[in-house]
Amino acid sequence: LGYVSLFRVVRALTGNFEGSNPTWVRRASKEDTLVDVEHSKLDALVEADQELVAGRLSSESYATTPVSIVTASSKKLPLADQSVDLVLTSPPYLTRIDYAVAYSRELAVLGINVSQDRTLRADLMGTTLIRARRDHNEDPYGLIATDLVRQIRSHSSKASSGYYLKQTRQYLDDLVASFEEITRVSKDDAVMKLVVQDSYYKEIPVRLADICVEEAQRRGWEFIDWDKSEVTRLLTQVNTAARAYSKGKVEETVIVLRRKRRDR
Ligand SMILES: C[S@@+](CC[C@H](N)C(=O)[O-])C[C@H]1O[C@@H](n2cnc3c(N)ncnc32)[C@H](O)[C@@H]1O
């Protein structure tokens, strides 16, 4: 709760650094634009916020079972094989949102300066930084993701066959690596619920829900159900360059899958 309130207060105090794109935070260009808050004022703000959040939480009922929170990358989970009953996740979408930049203020509170230390930023799924390319001849994806890669590679716009192709493959590599790891730790009959959003690369539809279902099925998951709803406010549409291409509707999908029984 302490961290939640600290993050909320820091966000509120640095609201001026948010631009029209809420996922991109500006940095102070000059000393005099830095936010300076007295310790006692900061303490008072954090305490008041804690009371507010605690008040909201007290109206909820909770299970009394002890919980542990472990932080790790979905590409390398510190969990035993076949030990998980439920996977509930919303991975980054293929929309080039850089979460380390979006959360740079929270990370600063935790002592990570994302503009100096690029390790975390480069490792996050969906990052706009390109890592050293894995060496392989063929992409390890199913038909839908492979077709998306083909369409982006052959798009006529600048950098489609260069930077954007690399960024898409890097994203898909992280997605399939995460599915591999989630499959390893999941028990037979485990349930996975995923929230994903489709998007567009230029005018090319990125059918992320279909890609996720196909990639999960290829790794032994059975499709159970999905629930689709239209997204009305798109973070990617605040980018004026992205508006140049006409887009269709974008859907958000809640996907439910079940891990098939492994042959014993
Ligand atoms: C679409 S957002 C989901 C947001 C979440 N539903 C929430 O309300 O905060 C994707 C999240 O995945 C995180 N992420 C990116 N790469 C990851 C990785 N390799 N392992 C685990 N989480 C990752 C991002 O930092 C971001 O918080």
PDB file of C-alpha atoms and ligand atoms in Angstrom:
ATOM      1  CA  LEU A   1       0.000   0.000   0.000  1.00  0.00           C
ATOM      2  CA  GLY A   2       2.942   2.313   0.764  1.00  0.00           C
ATOM      3  CA  TYR A   3       4.292   1.933  -2.757  1.00  0.00           C
ATOM      4  CA  VAL A   4       0.858   2.313  -4.390  1.00  0.00           C
ATOM      5  CA  SER A   5       0.344   5.630  -2.640  1.00  0.00           C
ATOM      6  CA  LEU A   6       3.881   6.799  -3.300  1.00  0.00           C
ATOM      7  CA  PHE A   7       3.431   6.049  -7.021  1.00  0.00           C
ATOM      8  CA  ARG A   8       0.070   7.828  -7.106  1.00  0.00           C
ATOM      9  CA  VAL A   9       1.440  10.916  -5.364  1.00  0.00           C
ATOM     10  CA  VAL A  10       4.513  11.102  -7.610  1.00  0.00           C
ATOM     11  CA  ARG A  11       2.241  10.788 -10.672  1.00  0.00           C
ATOM     12  CA  ALA A  12       0.016  13.588  -9.407  1.00  0.00           C
ATOM     13  CA  LEU A  13       2.956  15.886  -8.620  1.00  0.00           C
ATOM     14  CA  THR A  14       4.540  15.333 -12.039  1.00  0.00           C
ATOM     15  CA  GLY A  15       1.355  15.632 -14.112  1.00  0.00           C
ATOM     16  CA  ASN A  16       2.927  18.516 -16.094  1.00  0.00           C
ATOM     17  CA  PHE A  17       5.369  16.096 -17.649  1.00  0.00           C
ATOM     18  CA  GLU A  18       2.597  14.108 -19.346  1.00  0.00           C
ATOM     19  CA  GLY A  19       1.923  15.007 -22.948  1.00  0.00           C
ATOM     20  CA  SER A  20      -1.050  14.226 -25.161  1.00  0.00           C
ATOM     21  CA  ASN A  21       0.269  10.678 -25.404  1.00  0.00           C
ATOM     22  CA  PRO A  22      -0.183   9.366 -21.852  1.00  0.00           C
ATOM     23  CA  THR A  23       2.387   6.624 -22.332  1.00  0.00           C
ATOM     24  CA  TRP A  24       5.220   9.063 -23.042  1.00  0.00           C
ATOM     25  CA  VAL A  25       6.542  11.116 -20.118  1.00  0.00           C
ATOM     26  CA  ARG A  26       8.777  14.137 -20.719  1.00  0.00           C
ATOM     27  CA  ARG A  27      11.912  14.684 -18.686  1.00  0.00           C
ATOM     28  CA  ALA A  28      12.817  17.982 -17.033  1.00  0.00           C
ATOM     29  CA  SER A  29      14.920  19.895 -19.537  1.00  0.00           C
ATOM     30  CA  LYS A  30      16.214  22.477 -17.075  1.00  0.00           C
ATOM     31  CA  GLU A  31      16.938  22.473 -13.358  1.00  0.00           C
ATOM     32  CA  ASP A  32      14.198  25.008 -12.692  1.00  0.00           C
ATOM     33  CA  THR A  33      11.479  22.769 -14.156  1.00  0.00           C
ATOM     34  CA  LEU A  34      12.260  20.017 -11.658  1.00  0.00           C
ATOM     35  CA  VAL A  35       9.540  19.383  -9.096  1.00  0.00           C
ATOM     36  CA  ASP A  36      10.722  20.233  -5.613  1.00  0.00           C
ATOM     37  CA  VAL A  37       8.592  19.067  -2.688  1.00  0.00           C
ATOM     38  CA  GLU A  38       9.415  19.363   0.980  1.00  0.00           C
ATOM     39  CA  HIS A  39       9.688  16.031   2.778  1.00  0.00           C
ATOM     40  CA  SER A  40       6.947  16.917   5.252  1.00  0.00           C
ATOM     41  CA  LYS A  41       4.547  17.822   2.421  1.00  0.00           C
ATOM     42  CA  LEU A  42       5.362  14.582   0.592  1.00  0.00           C
ATOM     43  CA  ASP A  43       4.754  12.578   3.780  1.00  0.00           C
ATOM     44  CA  ALA A  44       1.401  14.291   4.283  1.00  0.00           C
ATOM     45  CA  LEU A  45       0.323  13.603   0.696  1.00  0.00           C
ATOM     46  CA  VAL A  46       1.347   9.938   0.891  1.00  0.00           C
ATOM     47  CA  GLU A  47      -0.424   9.488   4.243  1.00  0.00           C
ATOM     48  CA  ALA A  48      -3.616  11.065   2.911  1.00  0.00           C
ATOM     49  CA  ASP A  49      -3.510   8.861  -0.165  1.00  0.00           C
ATOM     50  CA  GLN A  50      -2.925   5.745   1.932  1.00  0.00           C
ATOM     51  CA  GLU A  51      -6.011   6.546   3.952  1.00  0.00           C
ATOM     52  CA  LEU A  52      -8.025   6.984   0.779  1.00  0.00           C
ATOM     53  CA  VAL A  53      -6.833   3.719  -0.764  1.00  0.00           C
ATOM     54  CA  ALA A  54      -7.182   1.803   2.529  1.00  0.00           C
ATOM     55  CA  GLY A  55     -10.737   3.151   2.843  1.00  0.00           C
ATOM     56  CA  ARG A  56     -11.619   1.860  -0.605  1.00  0.00           C
ATOM     57  CA  LEU A  57     -10.052  -1.526   0.080  1.00  0.00           C
ATOM     58  CA  SER A  58     -11.819  -1.982   3.416  1.00  0.00           C
ATOM     59  CA  SER A  59     -15.156  -2.291   1.653  1.00  0.00           C
ATOM     60  CA  GLU A  60     -13.910  -5.388  -0.187  1.00  0.00           C
ATOM     61  CA  SER A  61     -13.871  -8.873   1.275  1.00  0.00           C
ATOM     62  CA  TYR A  62     -10.740 -10.989   0.988  1.00  0.00           C
ATOM     63  CA  ALA A  63      -9.727 -14.582   1.297  1.00  0.00           C
ATOM     64  CA  THR A  64      -7.556 -15.110   4.353  1.00  0.00           C
ATOM     65  CA  THR A  65      -5.149 -17.522   2.637  1.00  0.00           C
ATOM     66  CA  PRO A  66      -1.599 -16.174   2.720  1.00  0.00           C
ATOM     67  CA  VAL A  67      -0.301 -14.915  -0.612  1.00  0.00           C
ATOM     68  CA  SER A  68       3.194 -14.461  -2.008  1.00  0.00           C
ATOM     69  CA  ILE A  69       4.023 -11.984  -4.708  1.00  0.00           C
ATOM     70  CA  VAL A  70       6.969 -12.881  -6.916  1.00  0.00           C
ATOM     71  CA  THR A  71       8.208 -10.596  -9.679  1.00  0.00           C
ATOM     72  CA  ALA A  72       9.741 -12.034 -12.832  1.00  0.00           C
ATOM     73  CA  SER A  73       9.636 -11.897 -16.590  1.00  0.00           C
ATOM     74  CA  SER A  74       7.025 -14.061 -18.286  1.00  0.00           C
ATOM     75  CA  LYS A  75       9.906 -15.424 -20.367  1.00  0.00           C
ATOM     76  CA  LYS A  76      11.558 -16.923 -17.283  1.00  0.00           C
ATOM     77  CA  LEU A  77       9.191 -17.758 -14.466  1.00  0.00           C
ATOM     78  CA  PRO A  78      10.714 -18.865 -11.149  1.00  0.00           C
ATOM     79  CA  LEU A  79       8.063 -21.590 -10.790  1.00  0.00           C
ATOM     80  CA  ALA A  80       8.171 -25.384 -10.923  1.00  0.00           C
ATOM     81  CA  ASP A  81       6.924 -27.369 -13.931  1.00  0.00           C
ATOM     82  CA  GLN A  82       3.178 -28.074 -13.862  1.00  0.00           C
ATOM     83  CA  SER A  83       2.543 -26.133 -10.654  1.00  0.00           C
ATOM     84  CA  VAL A  84       0.026 -23.469 -11.731  1.00  0.00           C
ATOM     85  CA  ASP A  85      -3.800 -23.707 -11.782  1.00  0.00           C
ATOM     86  CA  LEU A  86      -4.717 -20.318 -13.248  1.00  0.00           C
ATOM     87  CA  VAL A  87      -2.942 -17.852 -15.511  1.00  0.00           C
ATOM     88  CA  LEU A  88      -4.520 -14.406 -15.642  1.00  0.00           C
ATOM     89  CA  THR A  89      -2.678 -11.956 -17.828  1.00  0.00           C
ATOM     90  CA  SER A  90      -2.775  -9.006 -20.150  1.00  0.00           C
ATOM     91  CA  PRO A  91       0.439  -8.899 -22.132  1.00  0.00           C
ATOM     92  CA  PRO A  92       1.622  -5.782 -23.958  1.00  0.00           C
ATOM     93  CA  TYR A  93      -0.023  -5.451 -27.377  1.00  0.00           C
ATOM     94  CA  LEU A  94       1.742  -4.954 -30.697  1.00  0.00           C
ATOM     95  CA  THR A  95       1.291  -1.188 -30.445  1.00  0.00           C
ATOM     96  CA  ARG A  96       4.849  -0.076 -29.591  1.00  0.00           C
ATOM     97  CA  ILE A  97       3.973   1.139 -26.130  1.00  0.00           C
ATOM     98  CA  ASP A  98       7.195   1.267 -24.144  1.00  0.00           C
ATOM     99  CA  TYR A  99       6.098   0.325 -20.647  1.00  0.00           C
ATOM    100  CA  ALA A 100       9.426   1.227 -19.031  1.00  0.00           C
ATOM    101  CA  VAL A 101       8.965   4.789 -20.326  1.00  0.00           C
ATOM    102  CA  ALA A 102       5.262   4.823 -19.444  1.00  0.00           C
ATOM    103  CA  TYR A 103       6.156   3.823 -15.872  1.00  0.00           C
ATOM    104  CA  SER A 104       9.430   5.771 -15.701  1.00  0.00           C
ATOM    105  CA  ARG A 105       8.262   7.723 -12.658  1.00  0.00           C
ATOM    106  CA  GLU A 106       7.319   4.596 -10.710  1.00  0.00           C
ATOM    107  CA  LEU A 107      10.645   3.041 -11.720  1.00  0.00           C
ATOM    108  CA  ALA A 108      12.473   6.174 -10.575  1.00  0.00           C
ATOM    109  CA  VAL A 109      10.879   5.738  -7.135  1.00  0.00           C
ATOM    110  CA  LEU A 110      12.284   2.195  -7.162  1.00  0.00           C
ATOM    111  CA  GLY A 111      15.748   3.547  -8.049  1.00  0.00           C
ATOM    112  CA  ILE A 112      15.808   2.748 -11.781  1.00  0.00           C
ATOM    113  CA  ASN A 113      16.590   5.585 -14.181  1.00  0.00           C
ATOM    114  CA  VAL A 114      15.255   4.229 -17.486  1.00  0.00           C
ATOM    115  CA  SER A 115      17.066   6.825 -19.559  1.00  0.00           C
ATOM    116  CA  GLN A 116      20.443   5.745 -18.183  1.00  0.00           C
ATOM    117  CA  ASP A 117      19.900   2.058 -17.597  1.00  0.00           C
ATOM    118  CA  ARG A 118      18.249   0.493 -20.627  1.00  0.00           C
ATOM    119  CA  THR A 119      18.388  -3.109 -19.371  1.00  0.00           C
ATOM    120  CA  LEU A 120      14.800  -3.317 -18.153  1.00  0.00           C
ATOM    121  CA  ARG A 121      13.389  -1.248 -21.013  1.00  0.00           C
ATOM    122  CA  ALA A 122      15.113  -3.399 -23.635  1.00  0.00           C
ATOM    123  CA  ASP A 123      13.918  -6.609 -22.003  1.00  0.00           C
ATOM    124  CA  LEU A 124      10.210  -5.752 -21.811  1.00  0.00           C
ATOM    125  CA  MET A 125       7.853  -7.285 -24.325  1.00  0.00           C
ATOM    126  CA  GLY A 126       6.785  -4.753 -26.933  1.00  0.00           C
ATOM    127  CA  THR A 127       9.757  -2.440 -26.379  1.00  0.00           C
ATOM    128  CA  THR A 128      10.695  -0.097 -29.203  1.00  0.00           C
ATOM    129  CA  LEU A 129      14.396  -0.808 -28.587  1.00  0.00           C
ATOM    130  CA  ILE A 130      15.764  -3.530 -30.814  1.00  0.00           C
ATOM    131  CA  ARG A 131      17.850  -6.212 -29.131  1.00  0.00           C
ATOM    132  CA  ALA A 132      20.555  -8.252 -30.856  1.00  0.00           C
ATOM    133  CA  ARG A 133      18.699 -10.516 -33.251  1.00  0.00           C
ATOM    134  CA  ARG A 134      18.378 -14.197 -32.510  1.00  0.00           C
ATOM    135  CA  ASP A 135      19.922 -16.405 -35.122  1.00  0.00           C
ATOM    136  CA  HIS A 136      17.474 -18.554 -37.010  1.00  0.00           C
ATOM    137  CA  ASN A 137      16.387 -19.246 -40.508  1.00  0.00           C
ATOM    138  CA  GLU A 138      12.686 -19.595 -39.926  1.00  0.00           C
ATOM    139  CA  ASP A 139      10.284 -17.818 -37.623  1.00  0.00           C
ATOM    140  CA  PRO A 140       8.902 -20.215 -34.999  1.00  0.00           C
ATOM    141  CA  TYR A 141       5.321 -18.957 -35.309  1.00  0.00           C
ATOM    142  CA  GLY A 142       2.016 -20.338 -36.532  1.00  0.00           C
ATOM    143  CA  LEU A 143       0.292 -19.353 -39.766  1.00  0.00           C
ATOM    144  CA  ILE A 144      -1.344 -16.116 -38.583  1.00  0.00           C
ATOM    145  CA  ALA A 145       1.783 -14.570 -37.043  1.00  0.00           C
ATOM    146  CA  THR A 146       3.899 -15.737 -39.983  1.00  0.00           C
ATOM    147  CA  ASP A 147       1.461 -14.087 -42.376  1.00  0.00           C
ATOM    148  CA  LEU A 148       1.616 -10.836 -40.391  1.00  0.00           C
ATOM    149  CA  VAL A 149       5.421 -10.851 -40.632  1.00  0.00           C
ATOM    150  CA  ARG A 150       5.145 -11.436 -44.388  1.00  0.00           C
ATOM    151  CA  GLN A 151       2.705  -8.521 -44.830  1.00  0.00           C
ATOM    152  CA  ILE A 152       4.867  -6.102 -42.824  1.00  0.00           C
ATOM    153  CA  ARG A 153       8.007  -7.159 -44.643  1.00  0.00           C
ATOM    154  CA  SER A 154       6.388  -6.461 -48.028  1.00  0.00           C
ATOM    155  CA  HIS A 155       4.710  -3.156 -47.044  1.00  0.00           C
ATOM    156  CA  SER A 156       5.882  -0.323 -49.271  1.00  0.00           C
ATOM    157  CA  SER A 157       6.373   2.301 -46.534  1.00  0.00           C
ATOM    158  CA  LYS A 158       9.785   3.317 -45.273  1.00  0.00           C
ATOM    159  CA  ALA A 159      11.343   1.091 -42.615  1.00  0.00           C
ATOM    160  CA  SER A 160       8.640  -1.568 -42.883  1.00  0.00           C
ATOM    161  CA  SER A 161      11.135  -4.173 -44.021  1.00  0.00           C
ATOM    162  CA  GLY A 162      13.754  -2.793 -41.622  1.00  0.00           C
ATOM    163  CA  TYR A 163      12.989  -1.463 -38.169  1.00  0.00           C
ATOM    164  CA  TYR A 164       9.291  -2.400 -38.024  1.00  0.00           C
ATOM    165  CA  LEU A 165       9.888  -5.941 -39.236  1.00  0.00           C
ATOM    166  CA  LYS A 166      12.527  -6.380 -36.527  1.00  0.00           C
ATOM    167  CA  GLN A 167      10.283  -4.902 -33.861  1.00  0.00           C
ATOM    168  CA  THR A 168       7.369  -7.156 -34.841  1.00  0.00           C
ATOM    169  CA  ARG A 169       9.513 -10.285 -34.818  1.00  0.00           C
ATOM    170  CA  GLN A 170      11.037  -9.335 -31.496  1.00  0.00           C
ATOM    171  CA  TYR A 171       7.529  -8.884 -30.059  1.00  0.00           C
ATOM    172  CA  LEU A 172       6.371 -12.232 -31.469  1.00  0.00           C
ATOM    173  CA  ASP A 173       9.515 -13.955 -30.160  1.00  0.00           C
ATOM    174  CA  ASP A 174       8.708 -12.660 -26.676  1.00  0.00           C
ATOM    175  CA  LEU A 175       5.066 -13.699 -27.024  1.00  0.00           C
ATOM    176  CA  VAL A 176       5.878 -17.274 -28.011  1.00  0.00           C
ATOM    177  CA  ALA A 177       8.680 -17.516 -25.407  1.00  0.00           C
ATOM    178  CA  SER A 178       6.117 -16.461 -22.791  1.00  0.00           C
ATOM    179  CA  PHE A 179       3.590 -19.043 -24.011  1.00  0.00           C
ATOM    180  CA  GLU A 180       6.317 -21.717 -23.829  1.00  0.00           C
ATOM    181  CA  GLU A 181       7.125 -20.746 -20.257  1.00  0.00           C
ATOM    182  CA  ILE A 182       3.485 -20.463 -19.184  1.00  0.00           C
ATOM    183  CA  THR A 183       2.844 -23.898 -20.702  1.00  0.00           C
ATOM    184  CA  ARG A 184       5.798 -25.368 -18.786  1.00  0.00           C
ATOM    185  CA  VAL A 185       4.544 -24.148 -15.404  1.00  0.00           C
ATOM    186  CA  SER A 186       0.852 -24.921 -15.983  1.00  0.00           C
ATOM    187  CA  LYS A 187      -0.823 -28.037 -14.624  1.00  0.00           C
ATOM    188  CA  ASP A 188      -2.968 -30.230 -16.841  1.00  0.00           C
ATOM    189  CA  ASP A 189      -6.450 -28.634 -17.021  1.00  0.00           C
ATOM    190  CA  ALA A 190      -5.045 -25.260 -15.892  1.00  0.00           C
ATOM    191  CA  VAL A 191      -7.072 -22.308 -17.152  1.00  0.00           C
ATOM    192  CA  MET A 192      -5.507 -19.279 -18.856  1.00  0.00           C
ATOM    193  CA  LYS A 193      -7.372 -15.993 -19.245  1.00  0.00           C
ATOM    194  CA  LEU A 194      -5.758 -13.415 -21.477  1.00  0.00           C
ATOM    195  CA  VAL A 195      -6.847  -9.884 -22.316  1.00  0.00           C
ATOM    196  CA  VAL A 196      -5.478  -8.649 -25.635  1.00  0.00           C
ATOM    197  CA  GLN A 197      -6.211  -5.880 -28.058  1.00  0.00           C
ATOM    198  CA  ASP A 198      -6.035  -6.069 -31.841  1.00  0.00           C
ATOM    199  CA  SER A 199      -4.387  -3.132 -33.640  1.00  0.00           C
ATOM    200  CA  TYR A 200      -3.118  -1.966 -37.006  1.00  0.00           C
ATOM    201  CA  TYR A 201       0.313  -1.666 -38.525  1.00  0.00           C
ATOM    202  CA  LYS A 202      -0.372   1.056 -41.141  1.00  0.00           C
ATOM    203  CA  GLU A 203      -3.494  -0.445 -42.780  1.00  0.00           C
ATOM    204  CA  ILE A 204      -2.520  -4.047 -41.960  1.00  0.00           C
ATOM    205  CA  PRO A 205      -4.732  -5.559 -39.236  1.00  0.00           C
ATOM    206  CA  VAL A 206      -2.790  -7.105 -36.365  1.00  0.00           C
ATOM    207  CA  ARG A 207      -5.131  -9.875 -35.189  1.00  0.00           C
ATOM    208  CA  LEU A 208      -3.484 -10.384 -31.838  1.00  0.00           C
ATOM    209  CA  ALA A 209      -6.365 -12.407 -30.345  1.00  0.00           C
ATOM    210  CA  ASP A 210      -6.203 -14.881 -33.253  1.00  0.00           C
ATOM    211  CA  ILE A 211      -2.408 -15.020 -32.968  1.00  0.00           C
ATOM    212  CA  CYS A 212      -2.589 -15.762 -29.220  1.00  0.00           C
ATOM    213  CA  VAL A 213      -5.201 -18.493 -29.674  1.00  0.00           C
ATOM    214  CA  GLU A 214      -3.163 -20.113 -32.442  1.00  0.00           C
ATOM    215  CA  GLU A 215       0.136 -19.919 -30.550  1.00  0.00           C
ATOM    216  CA  ALA A 216      -1.478 -21.335 -27.393  1.00  0.00           C
ATOM    217  CA  GLN A 217      -3.139 -24.145 -29.343  1.00  0.00           C
ATOM    218  CA  ARG A 218       0.204 -25.035 -30.901  1.00  0.00           C
ATOM    219  CA  ARG A 219       1.521 -25.491 -27.369  1.00  0.00           C
ATOM    220  CA  GLY A 220      -1.227 -27.784 -26.109  1.00  0.00           C
ATOM    221  CA  TRP A 221      -3.986 -25.412 -25.039  1.00  0.00           C
ATOM    222  CA  GLU A 222      -7.639 -25.860 -25.930  1.00  0.00           C
ATOM    223  CA  PHE A 223      -9.729 -22.850 -26.896  1.00  0.00           C
ATOM    224  CA  ILE A 224     -12.736 -22.547 -24.556  1.00  0.00           C
ATOM    225  CA  ASP A 225     -14.313 -19.173 -25.230  1.00  0.00           C
ATOM    226  CA  TRP A 226     -13.714 -15.525 -25.974  1.00  0.00           C
ATOM    227  CA  ASP A 227     -15.559 -12.320 -25.317  1.00  0.00           C
ATOM    228  CA  LYS A 228     -14.993  -9.385 -27.650  1.00  0.00           C
ATOM    229  CA  SER A 229     -15.762  -5.718 -27.141  1.00  0.00           C
ATOM    230  CA  GLU A 230     -15.025  -2.706 -29.270  1.00  0.00           C
ATOM    231  CA  VAL A 231     -12.354  -0.339 -27.956  1.00  0.00           C
ATOM    232  CA  THR A 232     -13.472   3.260 -28.131  1.00  0.00           C
ATOM    233  CA  ARG A 233     -10.438   5.125 -26.802  1.00  0.00           C
ATOM    234  CA  LEU A 234      -7.166   4.010 -28.293  1.00  0.00           C
ATOM    235  CA  LEU A 235      -3.828   5.035 -26.798  1.00  0.00           C
ATOM    236  CA  THR A 236      -2.214   4.524 -30.186  1.00  0.00           C
ATOM    237  CA  GLN A 237      -4.629   6.939 -31.871  1.00  0.00           C
ATOM    238  CA  VAL A 238      -3.329   9.900 -29.892  1.00  0.00           C
ATOM    239  CA  ASN A 239      -0.301   9.584 -32.164  1.00  0.00           C
ATOM    240  CA  THR A 240      -1.172  11.780 -35.162  1.00  0.00           C
ATOM    241  CA  ALA A 241       1.219   9.930 -37.501  1.00  0.00           C
ATOM    242  CA  ALA A 242      -0.664   6.709 -36.815  1.00  0.00           C
ATOM    243  CA  ARG A 243      -3.930   8.371 -37.878  1.00  0.00           C
ATOM    244  CA  ALA A 244      -2.668   8.866 -41.444  1.00  0.00           C
ATOM    245  CA  TYR A 245      -3.739   5.327 -42.331  1.00  0.00           C
ATOM    246  CA  SER A 246      -7.453   4.641 -42.267  1.00  0.00           C
ATOM    247  CA  LYS A 247      -8.276   2.101 -39.620  1.00  0.00           C
ATOM    248  CA  GLY A 248     -11.173  -0.183 -38.945  1.00  0.00           C
ATOM    249  CA  LYS A 249     -12.616  -0.912 -35.547  1.00  0.00           C
ATOM    250  CA  VAL A 250     -10.343  -2.309 -32.892  1.00  0.00           C
ATOM    251  CA  GLU A 251     -11.482  -5.038 -30.560  1.00  0.00           C
ATOM    252  CA  GLU A 252     -10.381  -6.081 -27.120  1.00  0.00           C
ATOM    253  CA  THR A 253     -10.760  -9.792 -26.448  1.00  0.00           C
ATOM    254  CA  VAL A 254     -10.867 -11.803 -23.256  1.00  0.00           C
ATOM    255  CA  ILE A 255      -9.654 -15.265 -24.255  1.00  0.00           C
ATOM    256  CA  VAL A 256     -10.211 -18.389 -22.143  1.00  0.00           C
ATOM    257  CA  LEU A 257      -8.070 -21.473 -22.768  1.00  0.00           C
ATOM    258  CA  ARG A 258      -7.501 -24.769 -20.973  1.00  0.00           C
ATOM    259  CA  ARG A 259      -4.282 -26.775 -20.838  1.00  0.00           C
ATOM    260  CA  LYS A 260      -4.885 -30.181 -22.413  1.00  0.00           C
ATOM    261  CA  ARG A 261      -3.826 -33.247 -20.456  1.00  0.00           C
ATOM    262  CA  ARG A 262      -0.314 -34.348 -21.250  1.00  0.00           C
ATOM    263  CA  ASP A 263       0.216 -38.007 -22.159  1.00  0.00           C
ATOM    264  CA  ARG A 264       1.316 -39.773 -19.058  1.00  0.00           C
TER     265      ARG A 264
HETATM  266  C1  LIG B   1      -1.144  -4.393 -21.495  1.00  0.00           C
HETATM  267  S1  LIG B   1      -0.214  -4.028 -20.023  1.00  0.00           S
HETATM  268  C2  LIG B   1      -1.175  -4.788 -18.862  1.00  0.00           C
HETATM  269  C3  LIG B   1      -1.520  -3.822 -17.845  1.00  0.00           C
HETATM  270  C4  LIG B   1      -2.225  -4.465 -16.670  1.00  0.00           C
HETATM  271  N1  LIG B   1      -3.457  -5.093 -17.089  1.00  0.00           N
HETATM  272  C5  LIG B   1      -2.479  -3.347 -15.686  1.00  0.00           C
HETATM  273  O1  LIG B   1      -3.621  -3.003 -15.470  1.00  0.00           O
HETATM  274  O2  LIG B   1      -1.479  -2.808 -15.170  1.00  0.00           O
HETATM  275  C6  LIG B   1       1.193  -5.066 -20.156  1.00  0.00           C
HETATM  276  C7  LIG B   1       2.106  -5.169 -18.934  1.00  0.00           C
HETATM  277  O3  LIG B   1       3.089  -6.192 -19.167  1.00  0.00           O
HETATM  278  C8  LIG B   1       4.324  -5.788 -18.602  1.00  0.00           C
HETATM  279  N2  LIG B   1       5.394  -6.586 -19.244  1.00  0.00           N
HETATM  280  C9  LIG B   1       6.122  -6.304 -20.358  1.00  0.00           C
HETATM  281  N3  LIG B   1       6.982  -7.289 -20.633  1.00  0.00           N
HETATM  282  C10 LIG B   1       6.824  -8.244 -19.668  1.00  0.00           C
HETATM  283  C11 LIG B   1       7.434  -9.497 -19.392  1.00  0.00           C
HETATM  284  N4  LIG B   1       8.397  -9.990 -20.190  1.00  0.00           N
HETATM  285  N5  LIG B   1       7.005 -10.184 -18.325  1.00  0.00           N
HETATM  286  C12 LIG B   1       6.027  -9.728 -17.529  1.00  0.00           C
HETATM  287  N6  LIG B   1       5.393  -8.536 -17.723  1.00  0.00           N
HETATM  288  C13 LIG B   1       5.794  -7.807 -18.776  1.00  0.00           C
HETATM  289  C14 LIG B   1       4.361  -4.296 -18.894  1.00  0.00           C
HETATM  290  O4  LIG B   1       5.276  -3.652 -18.046  1.00  0.00           O
HETATM  291  C15 LIG B   1       2.895  -3.896 -18.638  1.00  0.00           C
HETATM  292  O5  LIG B   1       2.730  -3.576 -17.300  1.00  0.00           O
END
